[in-house]
PDB file of C-alpha atoms in Angstrom:
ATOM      1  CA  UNK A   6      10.251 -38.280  -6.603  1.00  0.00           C
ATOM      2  CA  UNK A   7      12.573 -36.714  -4.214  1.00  0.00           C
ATOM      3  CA  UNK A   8      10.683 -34.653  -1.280  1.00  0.00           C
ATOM      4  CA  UNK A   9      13.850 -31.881  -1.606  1.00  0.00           C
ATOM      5  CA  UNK A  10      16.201 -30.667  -3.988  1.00  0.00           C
ATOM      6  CA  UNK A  11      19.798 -29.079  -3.222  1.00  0.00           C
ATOM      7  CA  UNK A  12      20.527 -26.023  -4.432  1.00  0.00           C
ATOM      8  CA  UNK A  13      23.673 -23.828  -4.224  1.00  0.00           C
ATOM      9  CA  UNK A  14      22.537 -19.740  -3.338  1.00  0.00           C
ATOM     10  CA  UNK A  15      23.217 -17.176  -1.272  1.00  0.00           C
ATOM     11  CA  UNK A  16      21.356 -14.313   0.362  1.00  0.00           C
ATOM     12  CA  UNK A  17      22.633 -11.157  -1.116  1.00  0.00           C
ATOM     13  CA  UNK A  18      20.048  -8.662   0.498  1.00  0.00           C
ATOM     14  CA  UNK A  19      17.357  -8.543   3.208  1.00  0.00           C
ATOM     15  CA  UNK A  20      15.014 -10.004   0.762  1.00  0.00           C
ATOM     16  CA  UNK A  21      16.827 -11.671  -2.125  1.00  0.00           C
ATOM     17  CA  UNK A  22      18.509 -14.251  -2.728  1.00  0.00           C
ATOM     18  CA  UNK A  23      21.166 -15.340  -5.865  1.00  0.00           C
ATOM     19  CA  UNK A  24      20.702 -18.633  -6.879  1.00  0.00           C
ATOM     20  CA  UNK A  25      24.172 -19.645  -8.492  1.00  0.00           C
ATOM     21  CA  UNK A  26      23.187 -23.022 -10.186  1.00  0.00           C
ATOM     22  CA  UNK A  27      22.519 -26.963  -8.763  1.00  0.00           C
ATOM     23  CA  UNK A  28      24.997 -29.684  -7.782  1.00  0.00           C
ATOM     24  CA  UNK A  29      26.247 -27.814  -4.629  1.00  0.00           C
ATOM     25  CA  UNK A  30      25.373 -28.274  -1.484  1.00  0.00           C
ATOM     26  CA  UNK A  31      23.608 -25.307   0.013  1.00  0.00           C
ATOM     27  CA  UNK A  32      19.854 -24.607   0.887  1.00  0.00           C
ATOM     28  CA  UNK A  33      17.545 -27.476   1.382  1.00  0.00           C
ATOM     29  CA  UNK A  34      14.188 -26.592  -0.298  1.00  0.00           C
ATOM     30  CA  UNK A  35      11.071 -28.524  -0.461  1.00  0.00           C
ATOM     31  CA  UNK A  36      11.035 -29.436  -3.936  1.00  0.00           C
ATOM     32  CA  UNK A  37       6.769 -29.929  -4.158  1.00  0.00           C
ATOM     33  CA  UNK A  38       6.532 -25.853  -3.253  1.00  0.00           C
ATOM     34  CA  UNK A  39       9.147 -23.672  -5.832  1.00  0.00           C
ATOM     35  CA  UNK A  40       7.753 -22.081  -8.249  1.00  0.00           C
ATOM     36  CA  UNK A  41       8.160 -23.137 -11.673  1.00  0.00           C
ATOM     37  CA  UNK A  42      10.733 -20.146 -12.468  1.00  0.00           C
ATOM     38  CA  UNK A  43      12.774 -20.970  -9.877  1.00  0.00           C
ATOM     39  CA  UNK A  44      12.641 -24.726 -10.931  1.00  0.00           C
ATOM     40  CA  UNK A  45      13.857 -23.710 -14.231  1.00  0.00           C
ATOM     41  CA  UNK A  46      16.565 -21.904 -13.060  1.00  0.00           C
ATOM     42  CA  UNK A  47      17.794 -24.966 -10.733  1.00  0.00           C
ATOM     43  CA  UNK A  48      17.128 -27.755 -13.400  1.00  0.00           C
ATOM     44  CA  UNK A  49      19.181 -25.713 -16.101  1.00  0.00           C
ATOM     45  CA  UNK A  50      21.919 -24.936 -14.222  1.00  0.00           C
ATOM     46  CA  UNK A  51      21.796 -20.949 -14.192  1.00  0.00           C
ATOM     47  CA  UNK A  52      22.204 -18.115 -11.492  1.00  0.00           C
ATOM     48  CA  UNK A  53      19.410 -16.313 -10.873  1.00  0.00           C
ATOM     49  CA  UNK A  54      18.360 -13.632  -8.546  1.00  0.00           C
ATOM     50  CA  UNK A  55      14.803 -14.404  -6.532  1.00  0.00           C
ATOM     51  CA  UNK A  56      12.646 -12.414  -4.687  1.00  0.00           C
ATOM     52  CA  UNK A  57      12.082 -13.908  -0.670  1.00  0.00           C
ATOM     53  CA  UNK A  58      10.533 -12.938   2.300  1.00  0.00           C
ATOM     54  CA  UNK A  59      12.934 -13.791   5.241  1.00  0.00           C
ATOM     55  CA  UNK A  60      11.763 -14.274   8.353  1.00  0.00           C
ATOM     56  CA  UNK A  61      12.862 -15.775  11.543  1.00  0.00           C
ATOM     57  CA  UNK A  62      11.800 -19.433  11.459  1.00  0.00           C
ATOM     58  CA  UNK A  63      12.159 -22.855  12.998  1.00  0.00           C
ATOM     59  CA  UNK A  64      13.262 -26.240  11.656  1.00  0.00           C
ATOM     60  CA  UNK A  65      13.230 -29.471  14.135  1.00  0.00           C
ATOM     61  CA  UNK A  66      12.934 -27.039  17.093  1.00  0.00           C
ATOM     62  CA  UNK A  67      15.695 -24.955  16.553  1.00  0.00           C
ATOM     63  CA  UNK A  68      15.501 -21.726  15.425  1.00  0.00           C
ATOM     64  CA  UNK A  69      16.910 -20.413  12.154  1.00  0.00           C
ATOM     65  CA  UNK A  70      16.046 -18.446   9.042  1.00  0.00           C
ATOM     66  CA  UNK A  71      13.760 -19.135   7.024  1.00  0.00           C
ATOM     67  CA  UNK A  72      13.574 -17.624   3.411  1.00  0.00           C
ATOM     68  CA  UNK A  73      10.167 -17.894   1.630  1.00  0.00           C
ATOM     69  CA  UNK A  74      10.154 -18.288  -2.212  1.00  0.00           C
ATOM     70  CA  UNK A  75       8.282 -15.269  -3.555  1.00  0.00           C
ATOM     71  CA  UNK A  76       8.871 -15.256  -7.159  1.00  0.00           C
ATOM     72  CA  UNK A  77      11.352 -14.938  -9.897  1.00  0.00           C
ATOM     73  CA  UNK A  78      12.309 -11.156 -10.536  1.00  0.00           C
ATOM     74  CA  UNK A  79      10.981 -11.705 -14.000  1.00  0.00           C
ATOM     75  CA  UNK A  80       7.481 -10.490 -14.799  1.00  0.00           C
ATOM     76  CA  UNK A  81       5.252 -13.434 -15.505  1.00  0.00           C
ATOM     77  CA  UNK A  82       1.611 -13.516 -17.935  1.00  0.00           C
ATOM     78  CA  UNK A  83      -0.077 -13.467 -14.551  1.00  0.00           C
ATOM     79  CA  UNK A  84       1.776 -10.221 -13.146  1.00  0.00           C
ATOM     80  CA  UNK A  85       1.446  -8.163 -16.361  1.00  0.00           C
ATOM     81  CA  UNK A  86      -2.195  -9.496 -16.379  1.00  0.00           C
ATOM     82  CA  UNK A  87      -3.428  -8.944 -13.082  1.00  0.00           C
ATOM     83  CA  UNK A  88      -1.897  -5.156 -13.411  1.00  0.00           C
ATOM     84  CA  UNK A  89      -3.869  -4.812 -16.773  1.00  0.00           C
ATOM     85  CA  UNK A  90      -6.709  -6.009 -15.340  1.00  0.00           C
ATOM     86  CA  UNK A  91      -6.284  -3.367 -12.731  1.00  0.00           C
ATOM     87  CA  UNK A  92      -5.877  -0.535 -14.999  1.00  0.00           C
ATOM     88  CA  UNK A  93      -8.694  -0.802 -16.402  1.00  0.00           C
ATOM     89  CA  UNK A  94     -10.847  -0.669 -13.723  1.00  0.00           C
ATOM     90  CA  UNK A  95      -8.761   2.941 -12.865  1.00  0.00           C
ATOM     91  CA  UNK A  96      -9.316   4.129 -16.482  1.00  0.00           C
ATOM     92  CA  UNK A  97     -13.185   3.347 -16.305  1.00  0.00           C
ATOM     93  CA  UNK A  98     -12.952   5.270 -13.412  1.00  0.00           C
ATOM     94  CA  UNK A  99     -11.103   8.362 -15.363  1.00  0.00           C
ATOM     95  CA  UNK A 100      -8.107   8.445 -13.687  1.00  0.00           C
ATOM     96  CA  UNK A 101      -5.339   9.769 -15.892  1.00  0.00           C
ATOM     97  CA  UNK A 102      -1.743   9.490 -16.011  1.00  0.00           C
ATOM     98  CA  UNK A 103      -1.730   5.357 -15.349  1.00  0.00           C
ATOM     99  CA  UNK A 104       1.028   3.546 -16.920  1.00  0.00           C
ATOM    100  CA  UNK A 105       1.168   3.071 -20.843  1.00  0.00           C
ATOM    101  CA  UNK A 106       3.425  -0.112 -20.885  1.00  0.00           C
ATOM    102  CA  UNK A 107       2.472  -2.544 -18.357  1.00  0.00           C
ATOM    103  CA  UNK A 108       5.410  -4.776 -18.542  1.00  0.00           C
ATOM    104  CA  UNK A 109       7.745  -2.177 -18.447  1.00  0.00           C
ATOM    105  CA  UNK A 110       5.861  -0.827 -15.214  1.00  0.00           C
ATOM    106  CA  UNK A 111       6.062  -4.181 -13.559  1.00  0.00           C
ATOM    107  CA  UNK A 112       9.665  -4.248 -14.226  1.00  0.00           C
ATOM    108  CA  UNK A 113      10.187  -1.140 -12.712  1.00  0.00           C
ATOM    109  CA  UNK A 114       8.335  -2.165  -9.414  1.00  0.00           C
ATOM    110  CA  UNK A 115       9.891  -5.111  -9.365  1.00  0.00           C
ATOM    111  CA  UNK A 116      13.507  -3.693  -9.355  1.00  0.00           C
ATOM    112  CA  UNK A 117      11.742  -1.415  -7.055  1.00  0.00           C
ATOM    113  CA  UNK A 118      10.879  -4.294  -4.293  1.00  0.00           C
ATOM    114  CA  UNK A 119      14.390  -5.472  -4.350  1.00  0.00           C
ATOM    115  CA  UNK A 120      15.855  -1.814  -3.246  1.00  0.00           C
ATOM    116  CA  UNK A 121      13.595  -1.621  -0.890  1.00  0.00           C
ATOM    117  CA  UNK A 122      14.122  -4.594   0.667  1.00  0.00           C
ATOM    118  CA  UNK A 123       9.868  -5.388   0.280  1.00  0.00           C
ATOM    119  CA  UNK A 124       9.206  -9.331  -0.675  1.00  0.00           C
ATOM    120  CA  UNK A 125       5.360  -8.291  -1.441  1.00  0.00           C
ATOM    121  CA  UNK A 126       3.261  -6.504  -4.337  1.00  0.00           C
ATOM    122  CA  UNK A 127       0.083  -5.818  -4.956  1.00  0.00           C
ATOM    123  CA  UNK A 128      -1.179  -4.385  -8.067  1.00  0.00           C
ATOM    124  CA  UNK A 129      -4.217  -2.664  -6.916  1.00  0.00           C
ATOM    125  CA  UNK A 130      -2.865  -1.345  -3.907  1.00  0.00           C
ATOM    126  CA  UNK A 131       0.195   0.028  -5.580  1.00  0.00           C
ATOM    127  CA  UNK A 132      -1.625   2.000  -7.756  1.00  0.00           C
ATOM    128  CA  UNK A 133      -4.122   3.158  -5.084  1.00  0.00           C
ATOM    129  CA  UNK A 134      -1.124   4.808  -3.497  1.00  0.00           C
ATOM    130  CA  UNK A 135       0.521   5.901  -6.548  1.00  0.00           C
ATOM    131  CA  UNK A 136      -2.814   7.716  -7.549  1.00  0.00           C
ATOM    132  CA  UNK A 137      -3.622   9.155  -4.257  1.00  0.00           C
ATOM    133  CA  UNK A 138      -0.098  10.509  -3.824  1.00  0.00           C
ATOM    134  CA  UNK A 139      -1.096  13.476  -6.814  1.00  0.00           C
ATOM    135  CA  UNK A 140      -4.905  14.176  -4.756  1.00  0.00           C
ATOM    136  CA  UNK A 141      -5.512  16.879  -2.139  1.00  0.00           C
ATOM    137  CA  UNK A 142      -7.253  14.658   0.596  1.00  0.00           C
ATOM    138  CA  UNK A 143      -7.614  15.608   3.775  1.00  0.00           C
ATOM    139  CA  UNK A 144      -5.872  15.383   6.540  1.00  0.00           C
ATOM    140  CA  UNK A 145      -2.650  15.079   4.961  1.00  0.00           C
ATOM    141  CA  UNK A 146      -0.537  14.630   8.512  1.00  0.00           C
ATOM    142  CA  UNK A 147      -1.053  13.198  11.883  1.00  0.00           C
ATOM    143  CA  UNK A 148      -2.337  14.470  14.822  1.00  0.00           C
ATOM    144  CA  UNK A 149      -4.718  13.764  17.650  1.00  0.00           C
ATOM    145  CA  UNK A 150      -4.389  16.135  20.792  1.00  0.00           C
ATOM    146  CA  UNK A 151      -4.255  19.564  18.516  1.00  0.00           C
ATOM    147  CA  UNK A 152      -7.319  20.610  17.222  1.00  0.00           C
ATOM    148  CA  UNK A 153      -5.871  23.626  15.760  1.00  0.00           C
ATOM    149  CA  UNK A 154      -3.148  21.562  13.139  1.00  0.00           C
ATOM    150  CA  UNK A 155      -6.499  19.622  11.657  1.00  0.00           C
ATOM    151  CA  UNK A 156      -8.157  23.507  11.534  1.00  0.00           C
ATOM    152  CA  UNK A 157      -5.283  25.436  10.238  1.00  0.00           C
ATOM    153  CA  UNK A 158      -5.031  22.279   7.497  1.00  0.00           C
ATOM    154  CA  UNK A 159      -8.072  23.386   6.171  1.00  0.00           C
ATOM    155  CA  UNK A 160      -7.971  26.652   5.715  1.00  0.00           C
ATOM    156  CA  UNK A 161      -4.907  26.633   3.933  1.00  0.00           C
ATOM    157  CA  UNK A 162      -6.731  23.561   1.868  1.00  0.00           C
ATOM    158  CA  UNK A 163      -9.555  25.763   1.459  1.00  0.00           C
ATOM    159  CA  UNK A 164      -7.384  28.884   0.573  1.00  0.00           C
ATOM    160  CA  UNK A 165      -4.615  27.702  -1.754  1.00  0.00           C
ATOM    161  CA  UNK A 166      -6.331  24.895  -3.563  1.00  0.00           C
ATOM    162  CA  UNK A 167     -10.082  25.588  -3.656  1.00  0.00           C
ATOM    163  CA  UNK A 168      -9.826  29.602  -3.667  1.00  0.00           C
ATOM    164  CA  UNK A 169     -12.415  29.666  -2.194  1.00  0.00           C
ATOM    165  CA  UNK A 170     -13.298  33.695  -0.794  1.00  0.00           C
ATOM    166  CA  UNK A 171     -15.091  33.100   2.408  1.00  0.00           C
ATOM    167  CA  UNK A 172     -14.033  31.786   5.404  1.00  0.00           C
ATOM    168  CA  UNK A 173     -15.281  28.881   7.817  1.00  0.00           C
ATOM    169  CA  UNK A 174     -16.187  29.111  11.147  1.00  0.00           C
ATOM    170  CA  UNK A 175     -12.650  28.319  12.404  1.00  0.00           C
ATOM    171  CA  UNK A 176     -12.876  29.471  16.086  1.00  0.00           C
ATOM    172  CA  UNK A 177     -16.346  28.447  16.613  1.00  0.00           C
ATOM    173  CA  UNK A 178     -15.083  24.898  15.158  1.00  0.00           C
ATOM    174  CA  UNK A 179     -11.698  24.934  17.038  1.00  0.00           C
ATOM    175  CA  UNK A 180     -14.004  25.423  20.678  1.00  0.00           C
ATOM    176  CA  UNK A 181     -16.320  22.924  19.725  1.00  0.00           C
ATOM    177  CA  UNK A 182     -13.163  20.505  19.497  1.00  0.00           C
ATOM    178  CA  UNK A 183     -11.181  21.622  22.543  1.00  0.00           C
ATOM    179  CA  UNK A 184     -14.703  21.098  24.253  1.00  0.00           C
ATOM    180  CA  UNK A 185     -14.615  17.064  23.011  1.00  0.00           C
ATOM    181  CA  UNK A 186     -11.295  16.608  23.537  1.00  0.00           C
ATOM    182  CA  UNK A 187     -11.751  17.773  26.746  1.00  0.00           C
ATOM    183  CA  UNK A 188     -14.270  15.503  28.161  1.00  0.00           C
ATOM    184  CA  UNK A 189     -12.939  12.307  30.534  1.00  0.00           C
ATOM    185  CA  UNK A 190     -14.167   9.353  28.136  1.00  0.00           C
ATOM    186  CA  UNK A 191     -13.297  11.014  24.902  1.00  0.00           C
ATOM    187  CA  UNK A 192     -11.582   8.685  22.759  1.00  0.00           C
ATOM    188  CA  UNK A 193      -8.398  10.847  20.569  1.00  0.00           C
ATOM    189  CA  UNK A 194      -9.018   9.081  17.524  1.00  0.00           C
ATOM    190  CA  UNK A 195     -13.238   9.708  17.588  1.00  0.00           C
ATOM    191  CA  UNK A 196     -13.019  13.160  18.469  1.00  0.00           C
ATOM    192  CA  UNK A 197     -10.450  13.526  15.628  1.00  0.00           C
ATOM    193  CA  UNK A 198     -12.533  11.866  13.383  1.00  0.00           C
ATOM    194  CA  UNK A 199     -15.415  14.105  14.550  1.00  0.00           C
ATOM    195  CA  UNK A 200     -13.603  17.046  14.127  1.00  0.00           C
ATOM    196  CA  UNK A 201     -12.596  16.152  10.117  1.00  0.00           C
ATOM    197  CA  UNK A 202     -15.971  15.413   9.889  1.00  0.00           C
ATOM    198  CA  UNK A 203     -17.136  18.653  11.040  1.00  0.00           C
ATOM    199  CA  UNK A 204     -14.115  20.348   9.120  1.00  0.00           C
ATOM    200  CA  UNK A 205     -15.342  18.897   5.703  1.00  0.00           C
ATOM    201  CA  UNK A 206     -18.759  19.710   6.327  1.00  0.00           C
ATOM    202  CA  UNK A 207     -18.230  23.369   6.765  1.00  0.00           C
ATOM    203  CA  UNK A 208     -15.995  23.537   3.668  1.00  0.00           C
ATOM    204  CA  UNK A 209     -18.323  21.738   1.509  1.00  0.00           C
ATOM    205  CA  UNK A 210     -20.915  24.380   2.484  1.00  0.00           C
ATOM    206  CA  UNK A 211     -18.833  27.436   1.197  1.00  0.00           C
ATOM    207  CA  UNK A 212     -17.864  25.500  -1.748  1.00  0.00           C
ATOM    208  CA  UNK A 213     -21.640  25.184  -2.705  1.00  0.00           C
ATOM    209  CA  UNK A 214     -22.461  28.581  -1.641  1.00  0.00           C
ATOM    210  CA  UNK A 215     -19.370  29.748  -3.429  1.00  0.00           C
ATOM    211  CA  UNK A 216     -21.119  27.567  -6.940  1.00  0.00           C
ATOM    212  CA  UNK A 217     -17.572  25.209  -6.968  1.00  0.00           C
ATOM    213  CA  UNK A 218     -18.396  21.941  -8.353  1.00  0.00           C
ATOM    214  CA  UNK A 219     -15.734  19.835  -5.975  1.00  0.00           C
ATOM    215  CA  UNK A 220     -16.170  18.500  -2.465  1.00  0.00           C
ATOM    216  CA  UNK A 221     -14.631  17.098  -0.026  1.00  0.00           C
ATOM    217  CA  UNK A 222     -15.791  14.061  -0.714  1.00  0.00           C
ATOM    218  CA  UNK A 223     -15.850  10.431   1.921  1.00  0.00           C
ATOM    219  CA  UNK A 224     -14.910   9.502   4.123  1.00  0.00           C
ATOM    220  CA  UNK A 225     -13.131   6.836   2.861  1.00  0.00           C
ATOM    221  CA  UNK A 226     -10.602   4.074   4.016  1.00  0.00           C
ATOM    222  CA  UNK A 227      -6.922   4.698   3.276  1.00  0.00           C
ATOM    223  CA  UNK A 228      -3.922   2.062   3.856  1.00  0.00           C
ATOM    224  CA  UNK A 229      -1.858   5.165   2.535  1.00  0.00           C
ATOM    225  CA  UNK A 230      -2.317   6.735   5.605  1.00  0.00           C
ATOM    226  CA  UNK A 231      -1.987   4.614   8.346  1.00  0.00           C
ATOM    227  CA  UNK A 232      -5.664   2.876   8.139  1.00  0.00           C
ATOM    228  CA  UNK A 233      -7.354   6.362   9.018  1.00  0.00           C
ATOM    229  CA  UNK A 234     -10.253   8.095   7.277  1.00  0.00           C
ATOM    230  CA  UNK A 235      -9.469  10.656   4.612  1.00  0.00           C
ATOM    231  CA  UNK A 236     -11.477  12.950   2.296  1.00  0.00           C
ATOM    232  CA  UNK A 237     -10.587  13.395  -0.954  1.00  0.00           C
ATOM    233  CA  UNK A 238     -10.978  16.742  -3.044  1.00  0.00           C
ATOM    234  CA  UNK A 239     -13.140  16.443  -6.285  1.00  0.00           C
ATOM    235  CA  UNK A 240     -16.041  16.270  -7.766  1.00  0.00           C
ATOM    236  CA  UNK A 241     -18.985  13.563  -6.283  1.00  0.00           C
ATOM    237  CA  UNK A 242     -19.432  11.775  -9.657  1.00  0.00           C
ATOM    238  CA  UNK A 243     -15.333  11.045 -10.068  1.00  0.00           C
ATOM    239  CA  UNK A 244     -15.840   9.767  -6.266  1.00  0.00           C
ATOM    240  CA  UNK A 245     -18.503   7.693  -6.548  1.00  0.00           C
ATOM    241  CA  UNK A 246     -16.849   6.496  -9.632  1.00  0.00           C
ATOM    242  CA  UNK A 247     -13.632   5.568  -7.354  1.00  0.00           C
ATOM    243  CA  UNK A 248     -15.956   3.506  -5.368  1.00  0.00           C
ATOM    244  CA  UNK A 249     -17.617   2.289  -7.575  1.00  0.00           C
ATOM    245  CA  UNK A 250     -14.850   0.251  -9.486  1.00  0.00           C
ATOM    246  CA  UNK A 251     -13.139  -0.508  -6.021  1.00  0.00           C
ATOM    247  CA  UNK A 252     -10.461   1.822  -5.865  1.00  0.00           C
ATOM    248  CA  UNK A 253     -11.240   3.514  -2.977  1.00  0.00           C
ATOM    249  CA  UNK A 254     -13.385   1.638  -0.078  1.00  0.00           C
ATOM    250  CA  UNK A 255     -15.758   3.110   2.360  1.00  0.00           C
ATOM    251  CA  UNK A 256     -14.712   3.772   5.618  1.00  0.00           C
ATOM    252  CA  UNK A 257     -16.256   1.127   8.021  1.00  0.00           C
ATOM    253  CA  UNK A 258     -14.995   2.808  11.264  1.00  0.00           C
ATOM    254  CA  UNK A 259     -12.245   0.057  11.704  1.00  0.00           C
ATOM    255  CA  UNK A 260      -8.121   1.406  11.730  1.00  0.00           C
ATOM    256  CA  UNK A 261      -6.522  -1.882   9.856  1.00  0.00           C
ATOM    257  CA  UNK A 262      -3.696  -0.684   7.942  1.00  0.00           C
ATOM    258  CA  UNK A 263      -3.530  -2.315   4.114  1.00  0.00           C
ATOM    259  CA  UNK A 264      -1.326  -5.038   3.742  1.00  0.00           C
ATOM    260  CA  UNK A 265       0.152  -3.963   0.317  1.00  0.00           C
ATOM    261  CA  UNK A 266       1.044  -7.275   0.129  1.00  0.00           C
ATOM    262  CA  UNK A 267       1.186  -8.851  -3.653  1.00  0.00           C
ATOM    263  CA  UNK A 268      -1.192 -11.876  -2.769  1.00  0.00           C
ATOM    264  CA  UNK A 269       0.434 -14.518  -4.728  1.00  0.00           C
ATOM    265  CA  UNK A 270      -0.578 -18.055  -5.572  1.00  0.00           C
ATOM    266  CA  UNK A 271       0.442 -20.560  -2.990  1.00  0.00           C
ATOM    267  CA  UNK A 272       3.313 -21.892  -5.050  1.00  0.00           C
ATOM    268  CA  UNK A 273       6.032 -20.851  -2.776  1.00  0.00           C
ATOM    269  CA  UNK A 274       9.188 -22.684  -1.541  1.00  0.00           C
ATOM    270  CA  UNK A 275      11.341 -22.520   1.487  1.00  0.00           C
ATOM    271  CA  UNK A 276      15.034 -21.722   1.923  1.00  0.00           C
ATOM    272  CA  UNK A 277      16.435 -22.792   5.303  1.00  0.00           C
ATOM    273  CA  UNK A 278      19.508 -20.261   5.878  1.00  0.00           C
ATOM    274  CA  UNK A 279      21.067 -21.805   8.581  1.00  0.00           C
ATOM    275  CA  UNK A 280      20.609 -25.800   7.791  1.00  0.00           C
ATOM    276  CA  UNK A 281      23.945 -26.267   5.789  1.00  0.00           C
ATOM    277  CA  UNK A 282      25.265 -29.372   5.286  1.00  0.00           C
ATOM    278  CA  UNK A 283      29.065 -27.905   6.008  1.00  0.00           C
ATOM    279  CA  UNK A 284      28.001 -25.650   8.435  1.00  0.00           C
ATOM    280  CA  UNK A 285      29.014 -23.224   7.273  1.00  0.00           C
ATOM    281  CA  UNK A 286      28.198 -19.281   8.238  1.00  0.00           C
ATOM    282  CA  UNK A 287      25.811 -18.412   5.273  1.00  0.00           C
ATOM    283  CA  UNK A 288      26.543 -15.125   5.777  1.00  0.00           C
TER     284      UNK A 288
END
């Protein structure tokens, strides 16, 4: 069995690549690591477009690019699958609004990927962000050295979503900040944290006083927004729901951003860009 196949392609994007049939020589590809898609394609002779992750790479010490063999554009069983089993792990937790038609919906992220020039997908992390994108969480923005952006945040929070008719403490919060940010060894990041902390606690005591049945509920862990801790606005049973089922994690006091990276099977294949047998200028 032959350790590579020769296939005639050509990158047409950041991330994809046109495969225009076999018998030319073009890319050399390791023929034990395509996917079976992309084998199909190759054996019968066809074009076909293929999603790749190209990065800068190295073959017999020099360097060159490398293009990684994501997937077929497609959807397979195991995409529309793993996004069904996803949505039903949202719709246990009551979220509404989730996709009717999975296939169509992977299509559409699919075509999606290739726009965007983004190799990766994954299904539960997709519609993580899709869901949280129509919450009120808190904070909604950056900021680290202002006290009085994470203050004013709330009271508008408190104001225009929750109605809420008192007020909370906001200049005896706002000192009690400035004071922490203040001090030599303060940390930016902690003494925000401790001042969303403090912010949320104070609303969710006028919400009870005020007899509202939402919180601010976490804090929990969100890739969405840069690895930070949010809060999200509702009530404590649809949270611990969201946890519950996975959807939304704890926060663990760590700031590791989410890969949103579909984590695919091993059954990838490599695409040297620069190794052709004419040499010539792939691009």
């Amino acid at each position: 069995m032959p350790t590579h196949v020769v296939v005639l392609g050509k990158q047409i994007g950041p991330q994809e690549v046109e495969l225009l049939g076999a018998g030319v020589p073009s890319y050399i590809v390791p023929a034990t690591r395509i996917t079976a898609g992309v084998r199909r394609l190759i054996d019968e002779g066809h074009g076909g477009k293929v999603l790749a992750d190209v990065q800068p790479g190295e073959r017999d010490g020099v360097a060159c690019n490398v293009a990684t063999l994501v997937r077929e554009l497609t959807p397979t069983p195991e995409d529309v699958e793993r996004l069904r089993v996803v949505l039903a792990r949202f719709r246990r937790a009551g979220v509404e609004g989730l996709p009717a038609d999975p296939e169509a919906h992977v299509r559409e992220v699919l075509a999606s990927l290739v726009a965007e020039g983004a190799p990766f997908w994954d299904p539960h992390e997709h519609l993580v962000e899709r869901f949280l994108r129509d919450q009120v969480c808190f904070p909604e923005m950056w900021w680290d050295d202002d006290p009085k952006v994470g203050v004013d945040e709330m009271v508008v929070l408190l104001e225009h979503v929750a109605h809420t008719r008192g007020k909370i403490p906001k200049r005896k919060i706002l000192a009690a900040a400035n004071e922490d940010l203040d001090r030599p060894d303060t940390d930016e990041d902690e003494a925000r944290d401790r001042l969303c902390e403090s912010l949320c606690a104070a609303a969710n005591g006028l919400l009870e006083k005020e007899g509202q049945k939402e919180r601010l509920c976490g804090p929990f862990h969100s890739g969405f927004n840069g690895g930070e801790p949010n809060w999200i606005y509702c009530r404590p049973e649809r949270f611990e729901a969201l946890l519950r089922e996975g959807i939304l994690s704890p926060w663990t006091g760590e700031r590791t951003k989410e890969s949103h990276v579909y984590k695919r099977p091993p059954d990838r294949g490599e695409i040297d860009f620069d190794n052709f047998p004419s040499g010539d200028d792939p691009f």
